[in-house]
PDB file of C-alpha atoms in Angstrom:
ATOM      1  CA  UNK A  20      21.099 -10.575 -14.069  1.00 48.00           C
ATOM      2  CA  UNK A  21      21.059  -8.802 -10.733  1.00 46.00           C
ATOM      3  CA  UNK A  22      18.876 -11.522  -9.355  1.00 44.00           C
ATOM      4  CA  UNK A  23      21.515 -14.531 -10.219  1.00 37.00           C
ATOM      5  CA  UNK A  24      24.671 -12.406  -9.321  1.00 36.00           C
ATOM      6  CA  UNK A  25      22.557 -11.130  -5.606  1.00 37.00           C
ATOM      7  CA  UNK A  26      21.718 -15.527  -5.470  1.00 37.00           C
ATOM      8  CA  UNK A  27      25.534 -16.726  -6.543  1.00 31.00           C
ATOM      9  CA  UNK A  28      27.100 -14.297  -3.843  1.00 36.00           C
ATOM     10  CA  UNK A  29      24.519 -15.565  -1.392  1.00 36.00           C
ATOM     11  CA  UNK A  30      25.254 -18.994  -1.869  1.00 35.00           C
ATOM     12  CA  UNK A  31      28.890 -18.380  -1.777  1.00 39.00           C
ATOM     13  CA  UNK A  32      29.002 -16.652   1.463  1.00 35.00           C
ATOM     14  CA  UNK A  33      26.577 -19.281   3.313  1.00 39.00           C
ATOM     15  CA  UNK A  34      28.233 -22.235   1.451  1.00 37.00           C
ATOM     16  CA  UNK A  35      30.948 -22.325   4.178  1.00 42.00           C
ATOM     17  CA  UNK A  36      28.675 -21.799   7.213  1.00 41.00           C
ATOM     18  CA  UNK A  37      26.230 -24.632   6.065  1.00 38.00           C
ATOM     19  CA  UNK A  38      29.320 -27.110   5.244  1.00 40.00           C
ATOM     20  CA  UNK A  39      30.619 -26.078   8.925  1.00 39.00           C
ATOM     21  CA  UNK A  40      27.796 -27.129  10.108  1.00 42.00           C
ATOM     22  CA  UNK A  41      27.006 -30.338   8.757  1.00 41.00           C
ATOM     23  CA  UNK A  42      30.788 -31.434  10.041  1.00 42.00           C
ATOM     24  CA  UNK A  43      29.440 -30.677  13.194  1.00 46.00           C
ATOM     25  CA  UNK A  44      26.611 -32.092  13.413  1.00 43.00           C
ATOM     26  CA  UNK A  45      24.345 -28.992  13.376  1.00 42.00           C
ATOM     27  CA  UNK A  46      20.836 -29.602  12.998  1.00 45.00           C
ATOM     28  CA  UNK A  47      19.783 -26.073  10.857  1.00 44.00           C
ATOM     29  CA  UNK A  48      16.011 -26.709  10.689  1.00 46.00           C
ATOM     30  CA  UNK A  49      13.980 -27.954  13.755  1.00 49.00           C
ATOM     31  CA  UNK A  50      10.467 -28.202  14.364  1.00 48.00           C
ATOM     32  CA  UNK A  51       9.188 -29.180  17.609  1.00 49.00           C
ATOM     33  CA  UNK A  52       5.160 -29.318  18.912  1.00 51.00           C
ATOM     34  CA  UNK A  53       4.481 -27.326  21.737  1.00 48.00           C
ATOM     35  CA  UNK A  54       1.860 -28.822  24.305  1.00 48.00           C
ATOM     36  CA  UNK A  55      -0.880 -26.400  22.866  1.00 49.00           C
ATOM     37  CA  UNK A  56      -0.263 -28.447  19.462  1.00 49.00           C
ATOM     38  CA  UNK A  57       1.175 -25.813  17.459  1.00 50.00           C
ATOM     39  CA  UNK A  58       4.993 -25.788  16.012  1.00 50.00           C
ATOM     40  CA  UNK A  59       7.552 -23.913  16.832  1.00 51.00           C
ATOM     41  CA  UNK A  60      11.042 -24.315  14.437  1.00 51.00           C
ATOM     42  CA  UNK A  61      14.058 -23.605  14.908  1.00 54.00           C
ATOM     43  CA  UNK A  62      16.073 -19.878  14.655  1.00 61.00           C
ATOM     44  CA  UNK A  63      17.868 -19.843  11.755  1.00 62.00           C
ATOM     45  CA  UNK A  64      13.797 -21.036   9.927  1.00 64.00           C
ATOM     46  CA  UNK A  65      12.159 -18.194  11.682  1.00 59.00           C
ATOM     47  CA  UNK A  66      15.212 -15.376  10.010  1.00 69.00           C
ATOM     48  CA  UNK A  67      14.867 -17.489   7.026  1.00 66.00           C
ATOM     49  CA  UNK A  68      10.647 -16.923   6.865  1.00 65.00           C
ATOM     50  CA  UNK A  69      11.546 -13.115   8.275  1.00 63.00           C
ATOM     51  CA  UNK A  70      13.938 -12.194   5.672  1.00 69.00           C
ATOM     52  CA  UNK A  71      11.702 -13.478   3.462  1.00 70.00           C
ATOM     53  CA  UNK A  72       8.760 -11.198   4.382  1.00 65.00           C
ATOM     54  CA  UNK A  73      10.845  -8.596   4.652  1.00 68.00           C
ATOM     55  CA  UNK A  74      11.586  -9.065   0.604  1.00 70.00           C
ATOM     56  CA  UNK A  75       7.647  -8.427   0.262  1.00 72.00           C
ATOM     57  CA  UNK A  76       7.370  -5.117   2.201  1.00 76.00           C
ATOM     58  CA  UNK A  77       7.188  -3.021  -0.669  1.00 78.00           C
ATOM     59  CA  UNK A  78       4.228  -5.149  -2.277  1.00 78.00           C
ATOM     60  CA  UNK A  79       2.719  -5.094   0.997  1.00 77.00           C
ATOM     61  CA  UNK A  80       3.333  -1.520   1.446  1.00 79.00           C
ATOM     62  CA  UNK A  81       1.432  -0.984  -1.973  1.00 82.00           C
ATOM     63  CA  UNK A  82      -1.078  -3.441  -1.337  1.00 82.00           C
ATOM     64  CA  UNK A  83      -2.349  -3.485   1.954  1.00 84.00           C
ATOM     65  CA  UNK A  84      -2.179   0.089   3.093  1.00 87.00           C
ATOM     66  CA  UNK A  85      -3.277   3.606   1.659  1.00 87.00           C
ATOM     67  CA  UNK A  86      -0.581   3.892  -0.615  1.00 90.00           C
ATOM     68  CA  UNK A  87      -2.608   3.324  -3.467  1.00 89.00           C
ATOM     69  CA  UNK A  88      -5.217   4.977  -3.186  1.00 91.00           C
ATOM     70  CA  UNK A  89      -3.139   8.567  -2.566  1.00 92.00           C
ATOM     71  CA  UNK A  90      -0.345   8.297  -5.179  1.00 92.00           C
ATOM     72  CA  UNK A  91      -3.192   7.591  -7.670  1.00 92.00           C
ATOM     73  CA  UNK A  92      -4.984  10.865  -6.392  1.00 92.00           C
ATOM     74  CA  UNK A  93      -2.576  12.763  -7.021  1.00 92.00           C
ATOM     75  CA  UNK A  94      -0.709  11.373  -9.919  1.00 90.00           C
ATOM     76  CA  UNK A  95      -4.874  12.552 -11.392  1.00 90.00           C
ATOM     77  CA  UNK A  96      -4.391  15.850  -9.317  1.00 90.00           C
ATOM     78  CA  UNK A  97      -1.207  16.561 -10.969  1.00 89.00           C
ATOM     79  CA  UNK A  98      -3.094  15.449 -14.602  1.00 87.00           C
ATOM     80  CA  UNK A  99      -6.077  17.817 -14.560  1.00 87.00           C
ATOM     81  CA  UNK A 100      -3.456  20.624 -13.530  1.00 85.00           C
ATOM     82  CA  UNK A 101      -1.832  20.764 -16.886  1.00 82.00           C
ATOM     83  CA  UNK A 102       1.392  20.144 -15.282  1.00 81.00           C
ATOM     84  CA  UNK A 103       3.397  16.621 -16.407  1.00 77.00           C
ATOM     85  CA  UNK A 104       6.324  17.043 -14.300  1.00 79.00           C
ATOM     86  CA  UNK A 105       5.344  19.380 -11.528  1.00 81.00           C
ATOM     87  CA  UNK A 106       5.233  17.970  -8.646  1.00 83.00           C
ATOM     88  CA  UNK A 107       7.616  15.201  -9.817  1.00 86.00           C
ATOM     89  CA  UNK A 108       7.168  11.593  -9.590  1.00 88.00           C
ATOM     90  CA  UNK A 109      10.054  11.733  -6.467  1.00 89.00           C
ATOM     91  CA  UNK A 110       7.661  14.275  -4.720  1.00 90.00           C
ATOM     92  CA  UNK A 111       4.750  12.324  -5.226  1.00 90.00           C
ATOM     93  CA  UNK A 112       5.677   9.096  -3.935  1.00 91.00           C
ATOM     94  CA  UNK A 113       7.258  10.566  -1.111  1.00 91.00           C
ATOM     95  CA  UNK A 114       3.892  12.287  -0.394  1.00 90.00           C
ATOM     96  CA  UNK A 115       1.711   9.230  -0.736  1.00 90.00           C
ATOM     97  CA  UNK A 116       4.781   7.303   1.478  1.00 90.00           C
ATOM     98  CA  UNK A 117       4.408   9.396   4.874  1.00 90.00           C
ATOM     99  CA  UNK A 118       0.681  10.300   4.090  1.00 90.00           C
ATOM    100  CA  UNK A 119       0.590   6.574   4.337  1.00 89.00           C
ATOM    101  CA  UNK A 120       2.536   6.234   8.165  1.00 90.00           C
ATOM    102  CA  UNK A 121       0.476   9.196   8.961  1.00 90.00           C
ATOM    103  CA  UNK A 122      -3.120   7.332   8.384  1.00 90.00           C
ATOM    104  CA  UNK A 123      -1.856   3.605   8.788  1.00 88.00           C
ATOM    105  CA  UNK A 124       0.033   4.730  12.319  1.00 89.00           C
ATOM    106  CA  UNK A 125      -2.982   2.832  14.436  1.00 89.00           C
ATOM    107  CA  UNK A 126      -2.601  -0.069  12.341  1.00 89.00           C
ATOM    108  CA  UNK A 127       1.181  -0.116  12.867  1.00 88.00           C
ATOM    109  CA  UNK A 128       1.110   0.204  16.553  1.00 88.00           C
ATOM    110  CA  UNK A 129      -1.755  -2.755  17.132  1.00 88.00           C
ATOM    111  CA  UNK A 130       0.256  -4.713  14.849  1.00 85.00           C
ATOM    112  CA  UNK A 131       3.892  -3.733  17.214  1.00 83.00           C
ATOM    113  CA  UNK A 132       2.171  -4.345  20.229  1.00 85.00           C
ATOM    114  CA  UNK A 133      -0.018  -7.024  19.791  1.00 84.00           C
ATOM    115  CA  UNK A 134       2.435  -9.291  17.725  1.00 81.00           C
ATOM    116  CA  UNK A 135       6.037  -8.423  17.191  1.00 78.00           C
ATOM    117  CA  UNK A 136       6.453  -7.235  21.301  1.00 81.00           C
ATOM    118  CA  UNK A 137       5.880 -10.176  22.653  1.00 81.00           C
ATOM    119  CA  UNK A 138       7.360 -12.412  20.101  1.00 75.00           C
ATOM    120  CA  UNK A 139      10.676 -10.140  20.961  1.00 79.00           C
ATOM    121  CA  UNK A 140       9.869 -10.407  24.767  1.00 77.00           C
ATOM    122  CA  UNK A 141       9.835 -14.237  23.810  1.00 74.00           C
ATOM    123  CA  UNK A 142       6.037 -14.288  25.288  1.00 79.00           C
ATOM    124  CA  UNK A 143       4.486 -15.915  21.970  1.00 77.00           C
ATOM    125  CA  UNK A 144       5.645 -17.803  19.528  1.00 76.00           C
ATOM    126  CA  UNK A 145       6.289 -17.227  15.922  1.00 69.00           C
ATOM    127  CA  UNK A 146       3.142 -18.615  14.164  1.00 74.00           C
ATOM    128  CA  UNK A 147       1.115 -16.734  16.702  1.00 80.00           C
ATOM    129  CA  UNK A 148       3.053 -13.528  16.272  1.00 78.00           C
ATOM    130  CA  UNK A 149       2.628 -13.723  12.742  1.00 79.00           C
ATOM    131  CA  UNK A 150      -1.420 -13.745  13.318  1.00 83.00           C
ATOM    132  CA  UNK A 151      -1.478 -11.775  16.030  1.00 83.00           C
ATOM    133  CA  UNK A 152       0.245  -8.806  13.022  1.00 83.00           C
ATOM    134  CA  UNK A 153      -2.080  -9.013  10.441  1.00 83.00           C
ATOM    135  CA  UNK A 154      -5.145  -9.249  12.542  1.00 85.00           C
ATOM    136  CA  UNK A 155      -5.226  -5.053  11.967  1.00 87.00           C
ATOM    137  CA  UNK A 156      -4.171  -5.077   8.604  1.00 87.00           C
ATOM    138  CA  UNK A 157      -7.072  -7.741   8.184  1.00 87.00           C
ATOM    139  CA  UNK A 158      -9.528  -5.212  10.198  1.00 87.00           C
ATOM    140  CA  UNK A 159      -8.095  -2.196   8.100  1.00 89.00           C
ATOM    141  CA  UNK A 160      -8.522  -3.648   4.760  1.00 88.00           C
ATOM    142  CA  UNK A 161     -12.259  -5.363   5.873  1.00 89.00           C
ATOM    143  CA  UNK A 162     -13.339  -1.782   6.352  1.00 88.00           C
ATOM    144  CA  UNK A 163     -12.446  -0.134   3.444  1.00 87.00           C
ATOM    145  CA  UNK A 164     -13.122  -3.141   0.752  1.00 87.00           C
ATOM    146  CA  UNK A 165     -16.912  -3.180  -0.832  1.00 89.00           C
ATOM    147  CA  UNK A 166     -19.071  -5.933  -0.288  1.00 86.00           C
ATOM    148  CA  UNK A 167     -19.397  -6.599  -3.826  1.00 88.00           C
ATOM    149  CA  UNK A 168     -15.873  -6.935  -4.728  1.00 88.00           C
ATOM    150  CA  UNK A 169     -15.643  -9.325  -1.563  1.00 87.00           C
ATOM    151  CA  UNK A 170     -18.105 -11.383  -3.115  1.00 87.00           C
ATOM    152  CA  UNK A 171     -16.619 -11.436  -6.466  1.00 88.00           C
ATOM    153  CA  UNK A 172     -12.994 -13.032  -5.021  1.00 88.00           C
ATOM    154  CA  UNK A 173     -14.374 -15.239  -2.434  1.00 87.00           C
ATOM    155  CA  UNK A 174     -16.912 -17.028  -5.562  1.00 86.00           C
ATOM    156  CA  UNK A 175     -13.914 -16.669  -7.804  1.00 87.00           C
ATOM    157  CA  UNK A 176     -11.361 -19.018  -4.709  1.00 82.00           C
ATOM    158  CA  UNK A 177     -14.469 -21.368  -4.144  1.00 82.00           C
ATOM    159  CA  UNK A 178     -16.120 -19.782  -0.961  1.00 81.00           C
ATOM    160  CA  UNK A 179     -19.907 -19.866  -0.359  1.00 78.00           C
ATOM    161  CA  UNK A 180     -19.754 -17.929   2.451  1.00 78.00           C
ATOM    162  CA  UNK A 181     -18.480 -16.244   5.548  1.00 80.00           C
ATOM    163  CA  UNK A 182     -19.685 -16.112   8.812  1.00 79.00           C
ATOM    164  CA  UNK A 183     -18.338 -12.999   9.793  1.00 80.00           C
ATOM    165  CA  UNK A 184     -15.508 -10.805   8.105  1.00 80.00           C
ATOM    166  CA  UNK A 185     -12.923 -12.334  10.674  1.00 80.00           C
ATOM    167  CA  UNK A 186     -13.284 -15.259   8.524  1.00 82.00           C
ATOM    168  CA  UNK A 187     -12.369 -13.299   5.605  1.00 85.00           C
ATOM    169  CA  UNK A 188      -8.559 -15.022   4.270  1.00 87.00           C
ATOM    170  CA  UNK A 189      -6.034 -12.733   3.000  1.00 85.00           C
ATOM    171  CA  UNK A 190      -5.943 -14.508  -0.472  1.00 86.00           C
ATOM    172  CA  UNK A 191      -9.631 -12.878  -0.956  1.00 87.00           C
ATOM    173  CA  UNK A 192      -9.269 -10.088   1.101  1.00 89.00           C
ATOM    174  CA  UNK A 193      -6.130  -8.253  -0.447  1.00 89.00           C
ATOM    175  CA  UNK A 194      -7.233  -8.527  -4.351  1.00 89.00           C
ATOM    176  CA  UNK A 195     -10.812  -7.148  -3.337  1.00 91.00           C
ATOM    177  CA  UNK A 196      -9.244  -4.499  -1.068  1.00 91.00           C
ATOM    178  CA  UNK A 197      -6.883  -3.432  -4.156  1.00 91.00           C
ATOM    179  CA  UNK A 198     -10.356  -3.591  -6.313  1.00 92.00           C
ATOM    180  CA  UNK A 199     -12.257  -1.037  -4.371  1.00 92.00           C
ATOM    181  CA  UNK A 200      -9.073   1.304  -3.655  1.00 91.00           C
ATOM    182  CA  UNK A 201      -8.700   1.052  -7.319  1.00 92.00           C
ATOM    183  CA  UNK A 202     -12.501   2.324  -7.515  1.00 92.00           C
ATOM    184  CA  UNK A 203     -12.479   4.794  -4.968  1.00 91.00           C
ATOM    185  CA  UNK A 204      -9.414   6.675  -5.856  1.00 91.00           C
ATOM    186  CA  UNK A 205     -10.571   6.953  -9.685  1.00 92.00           C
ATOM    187  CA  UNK A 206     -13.522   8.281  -7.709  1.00 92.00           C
ATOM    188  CA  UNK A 207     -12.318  10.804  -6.167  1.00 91.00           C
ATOM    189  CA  UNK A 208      -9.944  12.054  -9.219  1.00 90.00           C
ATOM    190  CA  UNK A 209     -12.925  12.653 -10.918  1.00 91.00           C
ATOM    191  CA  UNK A 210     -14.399  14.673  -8.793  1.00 90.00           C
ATOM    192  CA  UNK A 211     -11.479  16.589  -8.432  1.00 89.00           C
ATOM    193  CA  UNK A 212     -10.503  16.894 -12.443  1.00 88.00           C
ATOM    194  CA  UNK A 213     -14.080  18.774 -12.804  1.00 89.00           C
ATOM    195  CA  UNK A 214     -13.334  22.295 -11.244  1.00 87.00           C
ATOM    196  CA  UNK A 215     -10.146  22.513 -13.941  1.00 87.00           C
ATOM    197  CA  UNK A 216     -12.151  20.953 -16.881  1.00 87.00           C
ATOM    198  CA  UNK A 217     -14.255  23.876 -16.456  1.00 86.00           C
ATOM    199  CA  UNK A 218     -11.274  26.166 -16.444  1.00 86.00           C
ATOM    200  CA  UNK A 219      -9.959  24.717 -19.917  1.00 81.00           C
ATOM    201  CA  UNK A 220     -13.678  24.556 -21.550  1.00 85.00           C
ATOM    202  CA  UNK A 221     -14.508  28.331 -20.248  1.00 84.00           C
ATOM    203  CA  UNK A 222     -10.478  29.307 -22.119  1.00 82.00           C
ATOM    204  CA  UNK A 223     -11.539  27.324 -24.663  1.00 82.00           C
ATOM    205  CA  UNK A 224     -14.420  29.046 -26.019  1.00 83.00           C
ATOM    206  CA  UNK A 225     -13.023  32.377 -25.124  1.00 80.00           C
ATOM    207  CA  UNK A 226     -10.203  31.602 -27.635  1.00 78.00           C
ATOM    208  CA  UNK A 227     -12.404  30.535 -30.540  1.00 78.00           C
ATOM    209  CA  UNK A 228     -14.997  32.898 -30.457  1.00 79.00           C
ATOM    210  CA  UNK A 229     -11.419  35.550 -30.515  1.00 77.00           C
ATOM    211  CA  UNK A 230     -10.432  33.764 -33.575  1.00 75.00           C
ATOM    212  CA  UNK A 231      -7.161  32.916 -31.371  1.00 72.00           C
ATOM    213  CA  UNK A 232      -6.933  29.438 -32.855  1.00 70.00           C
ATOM    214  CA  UNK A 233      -3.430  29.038 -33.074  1.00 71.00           C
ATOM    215  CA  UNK A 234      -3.152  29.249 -29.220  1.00 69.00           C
ATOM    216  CA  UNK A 235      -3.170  26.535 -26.982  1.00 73.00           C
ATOM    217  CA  UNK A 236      -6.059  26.664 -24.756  1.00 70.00           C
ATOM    218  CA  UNK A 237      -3.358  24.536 -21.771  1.00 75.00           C
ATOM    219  CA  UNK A 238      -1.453  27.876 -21.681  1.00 76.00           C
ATOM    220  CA  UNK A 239      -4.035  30.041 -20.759  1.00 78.00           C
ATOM    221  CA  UNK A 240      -5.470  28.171 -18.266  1.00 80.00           C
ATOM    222  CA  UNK A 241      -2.516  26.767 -16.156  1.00 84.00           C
ATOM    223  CA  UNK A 242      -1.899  29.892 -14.438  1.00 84.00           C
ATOM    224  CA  UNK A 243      -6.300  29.990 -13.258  1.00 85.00           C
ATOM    225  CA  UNK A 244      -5.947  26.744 -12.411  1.00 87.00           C
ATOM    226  CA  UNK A 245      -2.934  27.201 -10.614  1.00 87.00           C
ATOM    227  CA  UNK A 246      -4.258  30.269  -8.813  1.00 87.00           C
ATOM    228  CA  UNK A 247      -7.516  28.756  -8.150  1.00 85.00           C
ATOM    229  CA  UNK A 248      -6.284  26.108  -6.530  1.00 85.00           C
ATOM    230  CA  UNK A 249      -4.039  27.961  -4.146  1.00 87.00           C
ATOM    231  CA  UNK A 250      -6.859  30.246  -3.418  1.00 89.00           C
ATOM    232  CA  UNK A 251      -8.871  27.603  -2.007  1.00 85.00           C
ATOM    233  CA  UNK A 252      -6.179  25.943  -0.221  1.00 85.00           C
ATOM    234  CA  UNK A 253      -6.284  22.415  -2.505  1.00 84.00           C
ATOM    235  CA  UNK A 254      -3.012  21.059  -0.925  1.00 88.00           C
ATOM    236  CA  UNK A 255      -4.957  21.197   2.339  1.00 89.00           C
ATOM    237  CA  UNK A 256      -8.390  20.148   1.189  1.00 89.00           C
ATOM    238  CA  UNK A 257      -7.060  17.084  -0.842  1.00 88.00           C
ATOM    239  CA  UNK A 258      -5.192  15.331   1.664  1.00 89.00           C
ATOM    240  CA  UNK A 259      -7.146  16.171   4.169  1.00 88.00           C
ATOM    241  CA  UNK A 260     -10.587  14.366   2.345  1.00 87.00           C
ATOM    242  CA  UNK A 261      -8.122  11.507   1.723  1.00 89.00           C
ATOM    243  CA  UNK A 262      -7.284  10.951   5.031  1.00 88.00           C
ATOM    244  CA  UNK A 263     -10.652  11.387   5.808  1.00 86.00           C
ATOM    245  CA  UNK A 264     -11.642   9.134   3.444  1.00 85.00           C
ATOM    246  CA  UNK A 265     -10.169   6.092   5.467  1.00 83.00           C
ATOM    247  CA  UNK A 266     -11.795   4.253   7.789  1.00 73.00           C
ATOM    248  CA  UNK A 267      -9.095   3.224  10.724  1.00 61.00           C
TER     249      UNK A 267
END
């Protein structure tokens, strides 16, 4: 409902501006071939194709970044704690969100300098801008995807083969990227729910062979788990490994 109401008041604001125009004699959409043979369009195209990617930043942000593989880590983290709403789901995100600038910040500056500079200083065009931005998201995602999962999406859209991993096209490359973050966060939750497993199993048995059935084993064990982690400085050790864990 939001969706038609957001397109109706849309349409009625630009309904005006686009009659205005035609009266006119306005021509809204250009395209004209530069002498290196690509296109360049018109203004009021390029905001139109802007806005429009701006609408997909927070897929993007979820998909083509490290965003997924740290909320996952410690959405686990939070799991093999014992604690459902501590940190909360506000906390969390906002963890994984500037975790995120912190270990994508190269990316984001190759991608500022090397495309949307110079399409601002009006030294590129727009099509080549656009490349010129997700060349290091291309070179970001190429490192940290698997082979495998490569292979699996590029057989699955009808590719033999690629010459090298430049050749790699984002409609393979993102879905195998989200693949093996997938893999390699679930990883690395494991790895860190075994420490606190062996928490609850060691309170577990200490309970039943006191004949203290009736008492949750969870409420025992929170407060160990809670101490050791803060003993061994988790908080530290887990976001450091996962921004280790990237390859930039």
């Amino acid at each position: 409902m939001r969706k038609v109401l957001l397109t109706l008041f849309l349409a009625s604001f630009l309904m005006p501006e686009l009659a205005y125009a035609a009266d006119e004699g306005i021509t809204l959409v250009t395209s004209q071939e530069g002498a290196n043979g690509q296109a360049s369009y018109s203004i009021s195209l390029q905001i139109l194709l802007f806005m429009t990617m701006l609408s997909m930043l927070p897929a993007a942000l979820m998909t083509m970044t490290s965003f997924t593989r740290i909320v996952i880590v410690l959405g686990i983290l939070r799991q093999a704690l014992g604690m459902m709403q501590t940190p909360s789901n506000q906390i969390i995100i906002g963890i994984a969100l500037f975790t995120t600038f912190f270990i994508m910040s190269p990316v984001f500056e190759a991608a500022y300098q090397n495309g949307i500079e110079p399409y601002m200083e009006e030294s590129i065009e727009f099509d080549e801008a656009l490349l010129e931005t997700g060349i290091p998201f291309h070179g970001f995602m190429t490192n940290q995807a698997r082979d495998s999962d490569v292979a699996l999406f590029a057989e699955m859209a009808g590719y033999e083969s690629f010459e090298s991993v430049d050749e790699i096209p984002f409609r393979v490359l993102i879905p195998a990227y989200i693949t093996s973050e997938l893999k390699t966060a679930f990883q690395i939750g494991f790895l860190i729910f075994i420490p606190f497993l062996v928490i609850d199993l060691v309170v577990s048995s200490i309970l039943m062979s006191m004949g203290m059935m009736m008492l949750s084993p969870m409420l025992i064990s929170l407060p160990f788990k809670i101490m050791l982690f803060v003993l061994v400085d988790g908080w530290t050790l887990v976001m450091g490994t996962l921004a280790a864990s990237f390859f930039v």
